[in-house]
PDB file of N, CA, C and O in Angstrom:
ATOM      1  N   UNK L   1     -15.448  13.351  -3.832  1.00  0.00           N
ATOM      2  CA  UNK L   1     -16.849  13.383  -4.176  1.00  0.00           C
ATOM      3  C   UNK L   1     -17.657  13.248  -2.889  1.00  0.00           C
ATOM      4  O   UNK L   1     -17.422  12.333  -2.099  1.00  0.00           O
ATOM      5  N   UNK L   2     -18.625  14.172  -2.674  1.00  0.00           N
ATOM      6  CA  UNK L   2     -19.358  13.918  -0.966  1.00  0.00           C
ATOM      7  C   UNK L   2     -20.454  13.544  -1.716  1.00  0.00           C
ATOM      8  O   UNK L   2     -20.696  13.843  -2.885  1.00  0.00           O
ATOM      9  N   UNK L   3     -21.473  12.470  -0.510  1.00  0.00           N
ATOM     10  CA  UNK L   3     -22.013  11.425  -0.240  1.00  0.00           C
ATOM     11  C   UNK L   3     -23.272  12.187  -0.926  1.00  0.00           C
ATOM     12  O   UNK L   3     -24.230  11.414  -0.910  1.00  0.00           O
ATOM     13  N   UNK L   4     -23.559  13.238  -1.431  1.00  0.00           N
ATOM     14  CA  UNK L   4     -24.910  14.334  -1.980  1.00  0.00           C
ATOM     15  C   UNK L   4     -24.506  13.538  -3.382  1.00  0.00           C
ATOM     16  O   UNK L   4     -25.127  12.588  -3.860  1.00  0.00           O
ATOM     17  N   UNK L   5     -23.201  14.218  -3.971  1.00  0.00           N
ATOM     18  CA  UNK L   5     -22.782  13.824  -5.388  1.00  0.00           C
ATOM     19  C   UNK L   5     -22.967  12.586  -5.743  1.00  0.00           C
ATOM     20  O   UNK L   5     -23.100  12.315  -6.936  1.00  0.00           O
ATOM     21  N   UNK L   6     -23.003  11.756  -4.911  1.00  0.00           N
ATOM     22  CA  UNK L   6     -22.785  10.130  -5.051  1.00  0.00           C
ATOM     23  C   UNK L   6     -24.324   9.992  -5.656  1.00  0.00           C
ATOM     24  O   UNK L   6     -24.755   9.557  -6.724  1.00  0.00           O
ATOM     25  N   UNK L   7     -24.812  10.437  -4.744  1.00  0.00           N
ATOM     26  CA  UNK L   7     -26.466  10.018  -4.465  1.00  0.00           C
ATOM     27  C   UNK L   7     -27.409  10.989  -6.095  1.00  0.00           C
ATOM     28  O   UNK L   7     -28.583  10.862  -6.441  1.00  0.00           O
ATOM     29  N   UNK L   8     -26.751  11.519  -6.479  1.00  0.00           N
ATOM     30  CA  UNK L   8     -27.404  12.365  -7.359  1.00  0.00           C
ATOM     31  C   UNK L   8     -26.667  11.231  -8.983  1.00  0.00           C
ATOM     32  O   UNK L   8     -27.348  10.741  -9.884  1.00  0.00           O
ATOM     33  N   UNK L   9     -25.782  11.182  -8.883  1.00  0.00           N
ATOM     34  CA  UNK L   9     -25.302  10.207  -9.728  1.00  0.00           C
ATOM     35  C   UNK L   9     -25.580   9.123  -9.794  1.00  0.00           C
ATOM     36  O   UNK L   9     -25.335   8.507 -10.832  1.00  0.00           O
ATOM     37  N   UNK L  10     -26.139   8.555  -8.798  1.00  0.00           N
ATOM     38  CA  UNK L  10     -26.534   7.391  -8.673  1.00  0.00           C
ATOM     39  C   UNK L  10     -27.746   6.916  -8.868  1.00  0.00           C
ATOM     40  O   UNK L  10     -28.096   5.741  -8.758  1.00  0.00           O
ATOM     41  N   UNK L  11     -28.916   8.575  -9.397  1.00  0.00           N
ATOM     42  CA  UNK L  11     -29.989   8.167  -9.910  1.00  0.00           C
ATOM     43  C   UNK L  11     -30.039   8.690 -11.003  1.00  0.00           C
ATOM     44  O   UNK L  11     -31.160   8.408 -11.427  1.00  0.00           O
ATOM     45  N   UNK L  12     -29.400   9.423 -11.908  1.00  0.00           N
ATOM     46  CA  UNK L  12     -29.074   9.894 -12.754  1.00  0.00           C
ATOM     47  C   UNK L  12     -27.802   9.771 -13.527  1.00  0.00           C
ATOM     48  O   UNK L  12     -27.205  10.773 -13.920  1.00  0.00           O
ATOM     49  N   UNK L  13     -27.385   8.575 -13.749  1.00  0.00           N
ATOM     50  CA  UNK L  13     -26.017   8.453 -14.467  1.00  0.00           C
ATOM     51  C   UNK L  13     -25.995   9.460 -15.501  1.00  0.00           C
ATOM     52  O   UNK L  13     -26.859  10.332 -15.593  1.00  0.00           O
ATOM     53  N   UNK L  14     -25.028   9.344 -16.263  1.00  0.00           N
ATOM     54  CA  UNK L  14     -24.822  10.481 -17.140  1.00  0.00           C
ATOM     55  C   UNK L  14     -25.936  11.838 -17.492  1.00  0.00           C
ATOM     56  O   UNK L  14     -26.195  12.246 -18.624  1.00  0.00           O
ATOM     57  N   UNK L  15     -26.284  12.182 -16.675  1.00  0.00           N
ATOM     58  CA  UNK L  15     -26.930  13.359 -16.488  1.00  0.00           C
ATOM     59  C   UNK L  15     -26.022  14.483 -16.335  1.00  0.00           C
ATOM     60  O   UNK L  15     -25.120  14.563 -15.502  1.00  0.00           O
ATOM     61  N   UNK L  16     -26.423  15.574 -17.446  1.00  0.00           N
ATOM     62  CA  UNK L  16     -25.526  16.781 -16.983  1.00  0.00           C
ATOM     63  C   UNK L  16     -26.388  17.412 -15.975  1.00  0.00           C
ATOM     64  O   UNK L  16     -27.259  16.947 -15.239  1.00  0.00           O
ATOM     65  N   UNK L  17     -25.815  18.843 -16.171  1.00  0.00           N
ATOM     66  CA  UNK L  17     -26.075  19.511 -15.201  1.00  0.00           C
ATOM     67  C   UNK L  17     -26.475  21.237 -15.652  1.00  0.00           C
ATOM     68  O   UNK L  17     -26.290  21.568 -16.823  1.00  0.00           O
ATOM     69  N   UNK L  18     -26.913  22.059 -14.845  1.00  0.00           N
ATOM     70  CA  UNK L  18     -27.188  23.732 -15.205  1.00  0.00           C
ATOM     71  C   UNK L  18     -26.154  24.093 -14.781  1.00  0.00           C
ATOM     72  O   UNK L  18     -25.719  23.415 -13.851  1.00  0.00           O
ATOM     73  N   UNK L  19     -25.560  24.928 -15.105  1.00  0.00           N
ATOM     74  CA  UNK L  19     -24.103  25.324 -14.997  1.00  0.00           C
ATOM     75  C   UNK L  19     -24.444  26.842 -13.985  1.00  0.00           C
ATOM     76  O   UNK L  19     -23.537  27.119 -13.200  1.00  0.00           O
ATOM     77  N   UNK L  20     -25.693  27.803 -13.982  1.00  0.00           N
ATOM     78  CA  UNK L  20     -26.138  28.674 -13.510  1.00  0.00           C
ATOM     79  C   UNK L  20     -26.352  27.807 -12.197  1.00  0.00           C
ATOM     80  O   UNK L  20     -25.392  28.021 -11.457  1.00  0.00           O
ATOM     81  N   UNK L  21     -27.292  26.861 -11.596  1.00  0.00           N
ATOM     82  CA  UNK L  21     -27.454  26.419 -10.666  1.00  0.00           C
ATOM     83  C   UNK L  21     -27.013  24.807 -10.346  1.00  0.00           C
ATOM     84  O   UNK L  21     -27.752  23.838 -10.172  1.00  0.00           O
ATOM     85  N   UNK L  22     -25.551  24.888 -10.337  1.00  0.00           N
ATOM     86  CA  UNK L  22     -24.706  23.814 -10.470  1.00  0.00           C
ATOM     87  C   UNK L  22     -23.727  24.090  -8.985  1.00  0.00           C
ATOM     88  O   UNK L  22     -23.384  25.182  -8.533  1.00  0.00           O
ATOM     89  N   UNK L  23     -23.444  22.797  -8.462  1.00  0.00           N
ATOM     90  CA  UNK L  23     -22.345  22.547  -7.003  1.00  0.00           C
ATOM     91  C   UNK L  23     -21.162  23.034  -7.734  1.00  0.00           C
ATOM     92  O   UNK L  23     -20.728  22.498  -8.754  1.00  0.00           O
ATOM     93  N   UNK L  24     -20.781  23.822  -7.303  1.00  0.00           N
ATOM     94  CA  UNK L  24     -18.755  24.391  -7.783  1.00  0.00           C
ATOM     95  C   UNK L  24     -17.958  23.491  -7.612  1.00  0.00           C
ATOM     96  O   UNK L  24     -16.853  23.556  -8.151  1.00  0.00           O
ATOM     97  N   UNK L  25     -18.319  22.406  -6.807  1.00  0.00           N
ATOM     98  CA  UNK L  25     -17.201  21.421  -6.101  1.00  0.00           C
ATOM     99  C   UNK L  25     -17.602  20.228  -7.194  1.00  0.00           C
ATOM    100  O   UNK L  25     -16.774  19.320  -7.283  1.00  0.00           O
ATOM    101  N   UNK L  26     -18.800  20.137  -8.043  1.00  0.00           N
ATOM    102  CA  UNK L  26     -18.896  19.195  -9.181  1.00  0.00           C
ATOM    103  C   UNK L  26     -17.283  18.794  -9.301  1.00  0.00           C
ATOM    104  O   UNK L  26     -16.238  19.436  -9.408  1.00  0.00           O
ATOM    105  N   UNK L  27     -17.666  17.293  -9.220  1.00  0.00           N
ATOM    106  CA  UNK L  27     -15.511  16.656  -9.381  1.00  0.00           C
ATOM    107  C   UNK L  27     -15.776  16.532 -10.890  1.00  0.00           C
ATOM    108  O   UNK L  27     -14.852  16.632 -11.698  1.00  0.00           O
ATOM    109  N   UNK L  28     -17.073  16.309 -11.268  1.00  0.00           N
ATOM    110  CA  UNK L  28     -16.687  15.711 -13.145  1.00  0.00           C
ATOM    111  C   UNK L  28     -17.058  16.762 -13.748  1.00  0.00           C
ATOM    112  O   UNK L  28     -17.560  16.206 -14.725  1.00  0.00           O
ATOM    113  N   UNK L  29     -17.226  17.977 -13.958  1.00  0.00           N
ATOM    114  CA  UNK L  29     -17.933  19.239 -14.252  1.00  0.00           C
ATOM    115  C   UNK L  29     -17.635  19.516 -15.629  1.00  0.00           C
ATOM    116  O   UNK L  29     -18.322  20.217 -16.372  1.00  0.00           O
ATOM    117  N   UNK L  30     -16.461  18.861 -15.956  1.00  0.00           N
ATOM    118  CA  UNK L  30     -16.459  18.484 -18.053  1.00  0.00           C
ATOM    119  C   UNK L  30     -17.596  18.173 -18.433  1.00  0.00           C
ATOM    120  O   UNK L  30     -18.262  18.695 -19.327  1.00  0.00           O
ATOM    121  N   UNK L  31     -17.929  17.042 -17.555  1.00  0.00           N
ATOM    122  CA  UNK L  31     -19.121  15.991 -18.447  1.00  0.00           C
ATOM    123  C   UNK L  31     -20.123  16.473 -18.252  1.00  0.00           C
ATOM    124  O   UNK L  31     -20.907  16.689 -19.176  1.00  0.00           O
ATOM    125  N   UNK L  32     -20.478  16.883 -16.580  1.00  0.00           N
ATOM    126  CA  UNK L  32     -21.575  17.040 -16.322  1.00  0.00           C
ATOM    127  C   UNK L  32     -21.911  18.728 -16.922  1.00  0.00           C
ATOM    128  O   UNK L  32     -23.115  18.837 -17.152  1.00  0.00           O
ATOM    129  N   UNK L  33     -21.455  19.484 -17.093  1.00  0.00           N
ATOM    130  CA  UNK L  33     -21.596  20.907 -17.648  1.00  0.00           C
ATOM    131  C   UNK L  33     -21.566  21.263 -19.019  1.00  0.00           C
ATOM    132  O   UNK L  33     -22.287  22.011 -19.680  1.00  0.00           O
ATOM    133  N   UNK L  34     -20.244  20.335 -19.405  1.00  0.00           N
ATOM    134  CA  UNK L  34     -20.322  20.575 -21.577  1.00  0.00           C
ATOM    135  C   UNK L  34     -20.493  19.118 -22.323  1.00  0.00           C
ATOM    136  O   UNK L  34     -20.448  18.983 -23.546  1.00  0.00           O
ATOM    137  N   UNK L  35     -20.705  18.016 -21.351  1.00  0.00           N
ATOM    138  CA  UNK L  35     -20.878  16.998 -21.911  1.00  0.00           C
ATOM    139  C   UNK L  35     -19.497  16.435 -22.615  1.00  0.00           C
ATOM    140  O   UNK L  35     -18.406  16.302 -22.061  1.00  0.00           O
ATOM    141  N   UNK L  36     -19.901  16.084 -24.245  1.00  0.00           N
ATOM    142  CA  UNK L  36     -19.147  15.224 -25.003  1.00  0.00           C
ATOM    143  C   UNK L  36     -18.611  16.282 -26.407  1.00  0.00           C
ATOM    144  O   UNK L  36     -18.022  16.034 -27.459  1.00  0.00           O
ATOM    145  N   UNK L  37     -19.220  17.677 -25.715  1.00  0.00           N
ATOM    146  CA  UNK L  37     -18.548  18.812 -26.335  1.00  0.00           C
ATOM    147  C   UNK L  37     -17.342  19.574 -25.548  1.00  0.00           C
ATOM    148  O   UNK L  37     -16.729  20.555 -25.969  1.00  0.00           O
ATOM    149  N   UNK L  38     -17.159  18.956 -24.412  1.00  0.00           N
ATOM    150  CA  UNK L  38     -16.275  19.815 -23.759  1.00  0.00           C
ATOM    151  C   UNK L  38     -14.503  19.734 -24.462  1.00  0.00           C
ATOM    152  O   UNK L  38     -13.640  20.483 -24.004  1.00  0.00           O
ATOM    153  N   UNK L  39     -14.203  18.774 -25.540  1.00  0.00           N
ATOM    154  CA  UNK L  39     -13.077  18.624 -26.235  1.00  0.00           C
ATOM    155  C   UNK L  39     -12.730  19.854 -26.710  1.00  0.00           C
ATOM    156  O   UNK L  39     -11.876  20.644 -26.307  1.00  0.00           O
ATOM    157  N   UNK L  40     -13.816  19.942 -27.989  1.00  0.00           N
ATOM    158  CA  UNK L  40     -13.645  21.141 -28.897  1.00  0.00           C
ATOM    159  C   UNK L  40     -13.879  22.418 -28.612  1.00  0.00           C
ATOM    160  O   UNK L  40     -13.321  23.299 -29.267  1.00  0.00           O
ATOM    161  N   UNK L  41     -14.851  22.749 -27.457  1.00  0.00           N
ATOM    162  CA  UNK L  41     -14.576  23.990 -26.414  1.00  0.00           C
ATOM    163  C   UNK L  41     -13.039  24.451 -25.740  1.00  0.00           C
ATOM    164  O   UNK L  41     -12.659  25.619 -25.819  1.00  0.00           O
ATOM    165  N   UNK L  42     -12.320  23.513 -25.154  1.00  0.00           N
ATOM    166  CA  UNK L  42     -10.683  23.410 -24.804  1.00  0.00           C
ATOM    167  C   UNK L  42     -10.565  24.255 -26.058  1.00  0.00           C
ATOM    168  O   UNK L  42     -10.323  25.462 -26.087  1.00  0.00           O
ATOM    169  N   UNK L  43     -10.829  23.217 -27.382  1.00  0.00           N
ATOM    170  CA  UNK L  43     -10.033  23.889 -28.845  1.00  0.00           C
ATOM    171  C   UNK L  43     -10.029  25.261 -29.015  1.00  0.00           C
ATOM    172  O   UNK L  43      -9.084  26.029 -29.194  1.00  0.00           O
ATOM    173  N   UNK L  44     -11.213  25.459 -28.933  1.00  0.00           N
ATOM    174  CA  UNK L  44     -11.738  26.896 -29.090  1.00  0.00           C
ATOM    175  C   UNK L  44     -11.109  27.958 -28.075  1.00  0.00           C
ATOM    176  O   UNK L  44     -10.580  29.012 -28.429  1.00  0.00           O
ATOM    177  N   UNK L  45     -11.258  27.483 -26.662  1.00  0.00           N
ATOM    178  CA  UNK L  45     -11.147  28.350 -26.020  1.00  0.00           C
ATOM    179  C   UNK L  45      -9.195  28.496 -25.943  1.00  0.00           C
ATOM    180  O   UNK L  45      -8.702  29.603 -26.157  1.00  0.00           O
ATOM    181  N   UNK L  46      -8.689  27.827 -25.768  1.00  0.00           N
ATOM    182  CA  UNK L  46      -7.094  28.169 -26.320  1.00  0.00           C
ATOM    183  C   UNK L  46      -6.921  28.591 -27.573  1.00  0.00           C
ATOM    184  O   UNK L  46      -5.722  28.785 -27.777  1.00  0.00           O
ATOM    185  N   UNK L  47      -7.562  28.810 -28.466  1.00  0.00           N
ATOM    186  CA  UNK L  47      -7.053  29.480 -29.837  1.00  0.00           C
ATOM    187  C   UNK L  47      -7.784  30.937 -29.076  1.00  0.00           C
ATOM    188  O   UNK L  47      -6.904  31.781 -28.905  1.00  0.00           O
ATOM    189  N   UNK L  48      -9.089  31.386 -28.619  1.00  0.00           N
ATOM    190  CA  UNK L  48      -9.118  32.641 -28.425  1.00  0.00           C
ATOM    191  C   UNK L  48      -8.418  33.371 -27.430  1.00  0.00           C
ATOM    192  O   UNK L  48      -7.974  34.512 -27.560  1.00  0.00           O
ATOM    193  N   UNK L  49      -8.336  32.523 -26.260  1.00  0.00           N
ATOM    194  CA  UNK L  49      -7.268  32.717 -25.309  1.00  0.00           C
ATOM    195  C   UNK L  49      -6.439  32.178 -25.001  1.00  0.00           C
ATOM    196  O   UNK L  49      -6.566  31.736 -23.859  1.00  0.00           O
ATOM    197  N   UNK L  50      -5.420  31.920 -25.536  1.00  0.00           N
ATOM    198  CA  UNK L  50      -4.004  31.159 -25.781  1.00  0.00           C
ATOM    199  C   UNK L  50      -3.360  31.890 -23.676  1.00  0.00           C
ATOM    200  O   UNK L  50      -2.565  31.136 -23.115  1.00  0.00           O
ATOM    201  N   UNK L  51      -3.589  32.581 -23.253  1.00  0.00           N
ATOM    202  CA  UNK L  51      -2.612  33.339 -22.163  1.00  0.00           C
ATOM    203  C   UNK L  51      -3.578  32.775 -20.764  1.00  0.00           C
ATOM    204  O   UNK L  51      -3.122  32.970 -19.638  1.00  0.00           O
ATOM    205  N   UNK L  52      -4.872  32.101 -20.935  1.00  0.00           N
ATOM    206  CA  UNK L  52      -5.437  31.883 -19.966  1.00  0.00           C
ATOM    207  C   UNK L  52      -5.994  33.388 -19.273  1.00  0.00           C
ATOM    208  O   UNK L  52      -6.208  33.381 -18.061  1.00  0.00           O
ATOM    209  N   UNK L  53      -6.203  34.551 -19.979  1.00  0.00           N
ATOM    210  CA  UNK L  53      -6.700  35.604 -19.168  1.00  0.00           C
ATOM    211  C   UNK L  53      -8.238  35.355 -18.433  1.00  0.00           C
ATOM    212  O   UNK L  53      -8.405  35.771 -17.286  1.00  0.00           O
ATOM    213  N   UNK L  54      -9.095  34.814 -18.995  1.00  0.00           N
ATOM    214  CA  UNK L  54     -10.282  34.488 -18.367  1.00  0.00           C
ATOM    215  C   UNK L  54     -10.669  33.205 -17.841  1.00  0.00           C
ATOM    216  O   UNK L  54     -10.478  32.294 -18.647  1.00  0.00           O
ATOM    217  N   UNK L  55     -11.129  32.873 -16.791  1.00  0.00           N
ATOM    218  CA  UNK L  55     -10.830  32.102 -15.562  1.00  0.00           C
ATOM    219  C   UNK L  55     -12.012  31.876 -14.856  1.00  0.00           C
ATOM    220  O   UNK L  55     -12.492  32.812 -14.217  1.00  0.00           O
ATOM    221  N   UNK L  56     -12.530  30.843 -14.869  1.00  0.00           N
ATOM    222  CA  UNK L  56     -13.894  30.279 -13.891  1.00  0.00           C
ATOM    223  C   UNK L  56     -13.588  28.894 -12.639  1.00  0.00           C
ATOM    224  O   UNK L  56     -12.680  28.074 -12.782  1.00  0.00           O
ATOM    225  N   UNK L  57     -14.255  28.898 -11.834  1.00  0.00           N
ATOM    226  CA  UNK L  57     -14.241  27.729 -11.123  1.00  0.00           C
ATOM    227  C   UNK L  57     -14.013  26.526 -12.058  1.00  0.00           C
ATOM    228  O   UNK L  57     -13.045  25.772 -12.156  1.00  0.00           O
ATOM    229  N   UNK L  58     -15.464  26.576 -12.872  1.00  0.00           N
ATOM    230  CA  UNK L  58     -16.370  25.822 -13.597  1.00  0.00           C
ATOM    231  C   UNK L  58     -15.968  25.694 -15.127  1.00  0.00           C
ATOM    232  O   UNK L  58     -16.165  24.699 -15.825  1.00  0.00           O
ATOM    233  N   UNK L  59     -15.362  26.892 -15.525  1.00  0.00           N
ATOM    234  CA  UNK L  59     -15.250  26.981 -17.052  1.00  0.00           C
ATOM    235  C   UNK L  59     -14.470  26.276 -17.996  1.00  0.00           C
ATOM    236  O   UNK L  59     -13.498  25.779 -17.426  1.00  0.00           O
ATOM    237  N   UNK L  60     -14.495  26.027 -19.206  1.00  0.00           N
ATOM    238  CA  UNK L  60     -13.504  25.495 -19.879  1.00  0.00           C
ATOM    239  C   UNK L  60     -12.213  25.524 -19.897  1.00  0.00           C
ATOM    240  O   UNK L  60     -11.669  26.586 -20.200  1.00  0.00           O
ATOM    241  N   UNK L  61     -11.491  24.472 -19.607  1.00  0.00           N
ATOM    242  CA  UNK L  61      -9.896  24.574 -19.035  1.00  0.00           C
ATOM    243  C   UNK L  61      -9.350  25.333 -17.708  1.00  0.00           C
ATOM    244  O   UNK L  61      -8.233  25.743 -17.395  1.00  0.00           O
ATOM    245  N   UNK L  62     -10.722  25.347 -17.007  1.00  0.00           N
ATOM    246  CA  UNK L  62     -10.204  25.900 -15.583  1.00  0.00           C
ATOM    247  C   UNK L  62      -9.297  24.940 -14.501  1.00  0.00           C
ATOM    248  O   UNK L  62      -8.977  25.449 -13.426  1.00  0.00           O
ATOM    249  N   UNK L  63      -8.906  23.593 -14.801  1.00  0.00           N
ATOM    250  CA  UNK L  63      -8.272  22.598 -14.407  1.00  0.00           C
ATOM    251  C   UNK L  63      -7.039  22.757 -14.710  1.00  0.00           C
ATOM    252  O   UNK L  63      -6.256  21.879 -14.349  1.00  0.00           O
ATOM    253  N   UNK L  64      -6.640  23.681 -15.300  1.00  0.00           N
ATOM    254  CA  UNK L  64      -4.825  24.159 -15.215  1.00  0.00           C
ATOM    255  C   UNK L  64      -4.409  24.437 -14.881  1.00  0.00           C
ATOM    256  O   UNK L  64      -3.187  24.521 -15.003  1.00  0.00           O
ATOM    257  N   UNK L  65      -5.414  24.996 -13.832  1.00  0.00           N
ATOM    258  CA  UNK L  65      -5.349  26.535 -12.774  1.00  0.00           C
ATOM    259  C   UNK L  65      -5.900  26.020 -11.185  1.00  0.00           C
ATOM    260  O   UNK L  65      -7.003  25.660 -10.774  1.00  0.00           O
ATOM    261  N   UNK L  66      -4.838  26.145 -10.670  1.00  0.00           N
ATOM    262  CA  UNK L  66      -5.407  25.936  -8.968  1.00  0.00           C
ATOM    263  C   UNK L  66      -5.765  27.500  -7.953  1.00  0.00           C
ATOM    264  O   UNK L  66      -5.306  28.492  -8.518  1.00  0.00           O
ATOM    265  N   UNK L  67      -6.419  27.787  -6.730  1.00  0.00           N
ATOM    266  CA  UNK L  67      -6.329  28.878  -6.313  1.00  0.00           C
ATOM    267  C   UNK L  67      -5.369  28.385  -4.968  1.00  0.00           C
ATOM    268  O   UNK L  67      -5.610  27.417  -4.248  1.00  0.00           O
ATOM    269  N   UNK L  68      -4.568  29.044  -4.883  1.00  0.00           N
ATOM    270  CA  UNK L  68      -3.409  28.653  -3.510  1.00  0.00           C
ATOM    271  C   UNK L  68      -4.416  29.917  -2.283  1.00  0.00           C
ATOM    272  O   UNK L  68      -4.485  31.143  -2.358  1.00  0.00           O
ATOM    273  N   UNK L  69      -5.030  28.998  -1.298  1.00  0.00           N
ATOM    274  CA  UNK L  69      -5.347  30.001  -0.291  1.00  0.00           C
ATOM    275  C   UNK L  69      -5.400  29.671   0.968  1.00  0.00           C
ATOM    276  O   UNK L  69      -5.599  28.467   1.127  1.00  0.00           O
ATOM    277  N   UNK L  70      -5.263  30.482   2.235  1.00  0.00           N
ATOM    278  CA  UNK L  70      -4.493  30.141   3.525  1.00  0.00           C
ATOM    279  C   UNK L  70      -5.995  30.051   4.254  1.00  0.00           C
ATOM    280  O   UNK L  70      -5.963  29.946   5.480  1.00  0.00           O
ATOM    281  N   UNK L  71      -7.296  30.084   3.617  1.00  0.00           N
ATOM    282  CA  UNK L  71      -8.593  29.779   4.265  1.00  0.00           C
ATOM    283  C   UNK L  71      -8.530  28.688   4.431  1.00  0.00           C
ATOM    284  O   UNK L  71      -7.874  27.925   3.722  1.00  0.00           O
ATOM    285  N   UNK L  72      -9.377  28.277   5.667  1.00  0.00           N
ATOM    286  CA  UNK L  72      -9.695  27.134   5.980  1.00  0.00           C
ATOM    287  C   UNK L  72     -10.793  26.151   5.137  1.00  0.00           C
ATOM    288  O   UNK L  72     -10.848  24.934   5.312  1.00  0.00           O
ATOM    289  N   UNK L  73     -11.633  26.877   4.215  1.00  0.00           N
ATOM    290  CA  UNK L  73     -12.315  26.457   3.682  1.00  0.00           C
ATOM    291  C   UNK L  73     -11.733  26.887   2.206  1.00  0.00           C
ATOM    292  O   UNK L  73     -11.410  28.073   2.134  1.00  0.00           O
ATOM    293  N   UNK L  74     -11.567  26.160   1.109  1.00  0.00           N
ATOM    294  CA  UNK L  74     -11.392  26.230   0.037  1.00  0.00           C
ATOM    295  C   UNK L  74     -12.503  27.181  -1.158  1.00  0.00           C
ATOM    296  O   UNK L  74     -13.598  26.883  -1.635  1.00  0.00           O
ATOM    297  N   UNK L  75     -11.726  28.255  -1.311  1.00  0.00           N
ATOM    298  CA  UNK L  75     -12.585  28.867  -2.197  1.00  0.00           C
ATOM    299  C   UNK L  75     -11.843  29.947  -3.105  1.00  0.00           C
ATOM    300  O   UNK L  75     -10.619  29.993  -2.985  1.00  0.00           O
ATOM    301  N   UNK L  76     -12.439  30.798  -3.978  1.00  0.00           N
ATOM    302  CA  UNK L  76     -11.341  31.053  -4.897  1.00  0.00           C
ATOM    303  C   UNK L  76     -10.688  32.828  -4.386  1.00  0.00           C
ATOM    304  O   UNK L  76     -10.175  33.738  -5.037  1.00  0.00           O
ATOM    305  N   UNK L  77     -10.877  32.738  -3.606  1.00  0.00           N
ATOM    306  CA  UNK L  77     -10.113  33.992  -2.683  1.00  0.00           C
ATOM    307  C   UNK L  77      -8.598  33.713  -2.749  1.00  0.00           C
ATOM    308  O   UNK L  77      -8.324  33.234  -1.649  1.00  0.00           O
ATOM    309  N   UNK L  78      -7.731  33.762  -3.330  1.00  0.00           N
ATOM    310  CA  UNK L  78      -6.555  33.658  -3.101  1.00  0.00           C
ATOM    311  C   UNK L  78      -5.475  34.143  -4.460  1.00  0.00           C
ATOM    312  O   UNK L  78      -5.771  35.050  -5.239  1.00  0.00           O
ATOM    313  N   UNK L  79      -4.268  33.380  -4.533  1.00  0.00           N
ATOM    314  CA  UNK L  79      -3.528  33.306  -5.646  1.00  0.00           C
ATOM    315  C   UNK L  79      -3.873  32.296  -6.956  1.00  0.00           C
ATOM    316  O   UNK L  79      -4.078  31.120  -6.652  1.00  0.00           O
ATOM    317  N   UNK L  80      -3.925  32.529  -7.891  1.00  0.00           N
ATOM    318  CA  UNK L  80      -4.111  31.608  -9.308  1.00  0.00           C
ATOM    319  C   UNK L  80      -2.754  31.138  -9.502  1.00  0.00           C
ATOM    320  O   UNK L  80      -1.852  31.974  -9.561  1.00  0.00           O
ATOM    321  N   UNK L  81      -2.565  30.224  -9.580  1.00  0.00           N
ATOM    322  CA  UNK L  81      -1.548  29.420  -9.981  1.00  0.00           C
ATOM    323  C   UNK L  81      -1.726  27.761 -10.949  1.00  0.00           C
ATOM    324  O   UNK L  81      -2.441  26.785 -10.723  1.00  0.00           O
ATOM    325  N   UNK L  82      -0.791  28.025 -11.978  1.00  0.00           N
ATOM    326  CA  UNK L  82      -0.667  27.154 -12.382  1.00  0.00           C
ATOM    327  C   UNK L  82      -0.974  25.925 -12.237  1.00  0.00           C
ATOM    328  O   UNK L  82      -0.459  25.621 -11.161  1.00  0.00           O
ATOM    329  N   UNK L  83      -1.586  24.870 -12.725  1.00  0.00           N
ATOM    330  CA  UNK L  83      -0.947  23.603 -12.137  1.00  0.00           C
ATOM    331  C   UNK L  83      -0.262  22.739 -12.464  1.00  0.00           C
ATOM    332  O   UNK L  83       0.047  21.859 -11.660  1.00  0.00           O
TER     333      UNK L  83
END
């Protein structure tokens, strides 16, 4: 979490967030993006896509999925892999 995130949380506890103009690097991005709906979204979104074909930084159940890449800076240029 960098010292921006801290500081934004720290005047805004449980505050979500705009998902259009939202940090990608958000560490809690469940809460802060779908809230206390982000359970039954998972539900949803594995019954329509059981194979994982569609894939966001940000999106529902994108935490299964890492990008393996040889940049120095982390970003989603690379391989999708499991996690």
């Amino acid at each position: 979490m960098t010292e921006r995130q801290k500081a934004w949380i720290g005047v805004s506890p449980g505050a979500g967030a705009y998902l259009g103009e939202s940090d990608r690097e958000e560490v809690n991005f469940q809460q802060s993006f779908y809230g206390g709906h982000y359970g039954r979204l998972v539900g949803i979104k594995n019954e329509i896509d059981p194979e994982d074909v569609f894939w966001a930084k940000t999106a529902v159940g994108s935490e299964a999925w890492h990008v393996v890449s040889d940049r120095p800076v982390d970003d989603e240029n690379g391989r999708l892999c499991r996690v």
